[in-house]
Amino acid sequence: MRLSEFRYTLVLVVQLALLAVDLLFNTFIHRLQDIGQLVAIAVLLITFFQTNIFQAGFIVLLFNEFRSTIITGVGYFILTLFVQVWTLTNRFKGQVYFYWPDGLYVVFVLHKFTSCLHYYLYKRTALCISDPKFYTDEWINHRINQESDQRSPKY
């Protein structure tokens, strides 16, 4: 199934809008950020599910192609939850709002670094998934032949 130009444009606009919303939440509002991240990951996965590679059952090929984006997205979501839980726990203990333990600063900086990496990889993946090779059987056949050639012994 090929994505039509309108459908692809709509999906790409939604993905980039979700990325922008996450960036704004990351900058200003920390409480709603994880909901936006879950929606963005769900939209990306739905885009993966529409490819011929996924529908043919070669999920490993798709995972190998976009492994860094998937791992970074999950790691970013976990770090977001960790920072939110830690700051809320400190607040509920009655500690001063602007006092953070040293460990929280380290996790917060790691979270911000991971967010920059996630934004880059997510945008790259959203643009790459539009490549027609993911919607034709030729690329699947080429990759399978390439992997079988690597596994067979050379004489």
mmCIF file of C-alpha atoms in Angstrom:
data_model
loop_
_atom_site.group_PDB
_atom_site.id
_atom_site.type_symbol
_atom_site.label_atom_id
_atom_site.label_comp_id
_atom_site.label_asym_id
_atom_site.label_seq_id
_atom_site.Cartn_x
_atom_site.Cartn_y
_atom_site.Cartn_z
ATOM 1 C CA MET A 1 0.000 0.000 0.000
ATOM 2 C CA ARG A 2 1.495 3.282 -1.057
ATOM 3 C CA LEU A 3 0.914 6.451 0.856
ATOM 4 C CA SER A 4 -0.802 9.028 -1.262
ATOM 5 C CA GLU A 5 0.798 12.443 -1.399
ATOM 6 C CA PHE A 6 -2.006 14.023 0.620
ATOM 7 C CA ARG A 7 -1.970 11.260 3.221
ATOM 8 C CA TYR A 8 1.807 11.420 3.578
ATOM 9 C CA THR A 9 1.698 15.210 3.900
ATOM 10 C CA LEU A 10 -0.985 14.950 6.556
ATOM 11 C CA VAL A 11 0.969 12.341 8.538
ATOM 12 C CA LEU A 12 4.181 14.355 8.235
ATOM 13 C CA VAL A 13 2.461 17.558 9.396
ATOM 14 C CA VAL A 14 0.948 15.710 12.374
ATOM 15 C CA GLN A 15 4.339 14.226 13.280
ATOM 16 C CA LEU A 16 6.129 17.565 13.059
ATOM 17 C CA ALA A 17 3.332 19.270 15.024
ATOM 18 C CA LEU A 18 3.647 16.654 17.764
ATOM 19 C CA LEU A 19 7.390 17.204 17.788
ATOM 20 C CA ALA A 20 6.870 20.969 18.135
ATOM 21 C CA VAL A 21 4.331 20.459 20.924
ATOM 22 C CA ASP A 22 6.781 18.193 22.743
ATOM 23 C CA LEU A 23 9.491 20.826 22.355
ATOM 24 C CA LEU A 24 7.202 23.488 23.838
ATOM 25 C CA PHE A 25 6.179 21.188 26.688
ATOM 26 C CA ASN A 26 9.828 20.305 27.258
ATOM 27 C CA THR A 27 10.642 23.982 27.500
ATOM 28 C CA PHE A 28 7.706 25.360 29.473
ATOM 29 C CA ILE A 29 5.231 22.765 30.767
ATOM 30 C CA HIS A 30 6.680 19.528 32.117
ATOM 31 C CA ARG A 31 3.446 17.906 33.264
ATOM 32 C CA LEU A 32 1.884 17.158 29.868
ATOM 33 C CA GLN A 33 5.020 16.185 28.030
ATOM 34 C CA ASP A 34 4.698 12.413 28.398
ATOM 35 C CA ILE A 35 1.223 12.364 26.831
ATOM 36 C CA GLY A 36 2.560 14.141 23.746
ATOM 37 C CA GLN A 37 5.483 11.727 23.556
ATOM 38 C CA LEU A 38 3.180 8.708 23.671
ATOM 39 C CA VAL A 39 1.015 10.140 20.885
ATOM 40 C CA ALA A 40 4.094 10.938 18.760
ATOM 41 C CA ILE A 41 5.475 7.414 19.194
ATOM 42 C CA ALA A 42 2.045 5.959 18.363
ATOM 43 C CA VAL A 43 1.833 8.004 15.145
ATOM 44 C CA LEU A 44 5.336 6.881 14.163
ATOM 45 C CA LEU A 45 4.451 3.243 14.819
ATOM 46 C CA ILE A 46 1.256 3.572 12.772
ATOM 47 C CA THR A 47 3.397 4.903 9.926
ATOM 48 C CA PHE A 48 5.680 1.866 10.295
ATOM 49 C CA PHE A 49 2.656 -0.456 10.223
ATOM 50 C CA GLN A 50 1.591 0.938 6.838
ATOM 51 C CA THR A 51 4.817 -0.049 5.075
ATOM 52 C CA ASN A 52 5.033 -3.145 2.884
ATOM 53 C CA ILE A 53 7.952 -4.341 4.973
ATOM 54 C CA PHE A 54 5.812 -4.565 8.093
ATOM 55 C CA GLN A 55 2.836 -6.029 6.265
ATOM 56 C CA ALA A 56 5.051 -8.711 4.710
ATOM 57 C CA GLY A 57 6.239 -9.687 8.188
ATOM 58 C CA PHE A 58 9.817 -8.443 7.950
ATOM 59 C CA ILE A 59 9.636 -6.376 11.111
ATOM 60 C CA VAL A 60 13.307 -7.001 11.859
ATOM 61 C CA LEU A 61 14.345 -5.193 8.670
ATOM 62 C CA LEU A 62 12.279 -2.187 9.658
ATOM 63 C CA PHE A 63 13.597 -2.274 13.226
ATOM 64 C CA ASN A 64 17.197 -2.470 11.996
ATOM 65 C CA GLU A 65 16.607 0.514 9.731
ATOM 66 C CA PHE A 66 15.143 2.740 12.489
ATOM 67 C CA ARG A 67 16.619 1.178 15.638
ATOM 68 C CA SER A 68 18.214 4.375 16.915
ATOM 69 C CA THR A 69 14.945 6.317 16.701
ATOM 70 C CA ILE A 70 12.940 3.657 18.530
ATOM 71 C CA ILE A 71 15.521 3.203 21.300
ATOM 72 C CA THR A 72 16.029 6.948 21.729
ATOM 73 C CA GLY A 73 12.262 7.554 21.824
ATOM 74 C CA VAL A 74 11.734 4.949 24.542
ATOM 75 C CA GLY A 75 14.757 6.194 26.498
ATOM 76 C CA TYR A 76 13.561 9.780 26.230
ATOM 77 C CA PHE A 77 10.113 8.797 27.499
ATOM 78 C CA ILE A 78 11.616 6.902 30.455
ATOM 79 C CA LEU A 79 13.880 9.833 31.340
ATOM 80 C CA THR A 80 10.909 12.204 31.125
ATOM 81 C CA LEU A 81 8.930 10.056 33.540
ATOM 82 C CA PHE A 82 11.932 9.732 35.854
ATOM 83 C CA VAL A 83 12.504 13.505 36.018
ATOM 84 C CA GLN A 84 8.796 14.177 36.575
ATOM 85 C CA VAL A 85 8.451 11.574 39.324
ATOM 86 C CA TRP A 86 11.595 12.780 41.100
ATOM 87 C CA THR A 87 10.587 16.459 41.025
ATOM 88 C CA LEU A 88 7.029 15.684 42.160
ATOM 89 C CA THR A 89 8.319 13.461 44.957
ATOM 90 C CA ASN A 90 10.566 16.283 46.192
ATOM 91 C CA ARG A 91 7.669 18.728 46.006
ATOM 92 C CA PHE A 92 5.296 16.448 47.924
ATOM 93 C CA LYS A 93 7.926 15.926 50.633
ATOM 94 C CA GLY A 94 7.631 19.650 51.279
ATOM 95 C CA GLN A 95 11.084 20.584 50.008
ATOM 96 C CA VAL A 96 11.696 23.999 48.551
ATOM 97 C CA TYR A 97 10.671 24.149 44.885
ATOM 98 C CA PHE A 98 14.006 25.401 43.573
ATOM 99 C CA TYR A 99 16.148 22.940 45.536
ATOM 100 C CA TRP A 100 17.222 19.914 43.524
ATOM 101 C CA PRO A 101 19.643 17.217 44.638
ATOM 102 C CA ASP A 102 22.788 16.811 42.543
ATOM 103 C CA GLY A 103 21.513 13.552 41.052
ATOM 104 C CA LEU A 104 18.416 15.281 39.715
ATOM 105 C CA TYR A 105 20.575 17.864 37.951
ATOM 106 C CA VAL A 106 22.522 15.068 36.262
ATOM 107 C CA VAL A 107 19.332 13.297 35.157
ATOM 108 C CA PHE A 108 17.818 16.608 34.010
ATOM 109 C CA VAL A 109 20.841 17.412 31.812
ATOM 110 C CA LEU A 110 20.807 13.863 30.430
ATOM 111 C CA HIS A 111 17.093 14.292 29.710
ATOM 112 C CA LYS A 112 17.692 17.525 27.789
ATOM 113 C CA PHE A 113 20.550 15.990 25.794
ATOM 114 C CA THR A 114 18.410 12.964 24.957
ATOM 115 C CA SER A 115 15.552 15.250 23.914
ATOM 116 C CA CYS A 116 17.773 16.982 21.327
ATOM 117 C CA LEU A 117 18.890 13.607 19.985
ATOM 118 C CA HIS A 118 15.285 12.366 19.921
ATOM 119 C CA TYR A 119 14.057 15.445 18.027
ATOM 120 C CA TYR A 120 16.736 14.974 15.377
ATOM 121 C CA LEU A 121 16.182 11.221 14.953
ATOM 122 C CA TYR A 122 12.388 11.479 15.003
ATOM 123 C CA LYS A 123 12.353 14.174 12.324
ATOM 124 C CA ARG A 124 14.833 12.212 10.211
ATOM 125 C CA THR A 125 12.733 9.056 10.534
ATOM 126 C CA ALA A 126 9.503 10.896 9.715
ATOM 127 C CA LEU A 127 11.114 12.143 6.504
ATOM 128 C CA CYS A 128 12.847 8.847 5.623
ATOM 129 C CA ILE A 129 9.754 6.682 6.064
ATOM 130 C CA SER A 130 8.251 8.483 3.074
ATOM 131 C CA ASP A 131 10.818 6.888 0.785
ATOM 132 C CA PRO A 132 8.968 4.771 -1.806
ATOM 133 C CA LYS A 133 11.341 1.860 -1.200
ATOM 134 C CA PHE A 134 9.446 1.048 2.009
ATOM 135 C CA TYR A 135 6.221 0.686 0.057
ATOM 136 C CA THR A 136 7.491 -1.671 -2.677
ATOM 137 C CA ASP A 137 8.524 -5.315 -2.609
ATOM 138 C CA GLU A 138 11.759 -4.684 -4.499
ATOM 139 C CA TRP A 139 13.578 -3.314 -1.459
ATOM 140 C CA ILE A 140 12.511 -6.294 0.660
ATOM 141 C CA ASN A 141 13.802 -8.724 -1.976
ATOM 142 C CA HIS A 142 17.076 -6.799 -2.260
ATOM 143 C CA ARG A 143 17.634 -6.822 1.523
ATOM 144 C CA ILE A 144 16.819 -10.527 1.832
ATOM 145 C CA ASN A 145 19.218 -11.366 -1.009
ATOM 146 C CA GLN A 146 21.861 -9.137 0.546
ATOM 147 C CA GLU A 147 21.545 -10.874 3.931
ATOM 148 C CA SER A 148 21.574 -14.360 2.382
ATOM 149 C CA ASP A 149 24.737 -13.456 0.460
ATOM 150 C CA GLN A 150 26.413 -12.375 3.697
ATOM 151 C CA ARG A 151 25.460 -15.650 5.440
ATOM 152 C CA SER A 152 26.546 -17.985 2.632
ATOM 153 C CA PRO A 153 30.221 -18.978 2.678
ATOM 154 C CA LYS A 154 32.430 -17.478 -0.025
ATOM 155 C CA TYR A 155 34.696 -19.926 -1.873
#
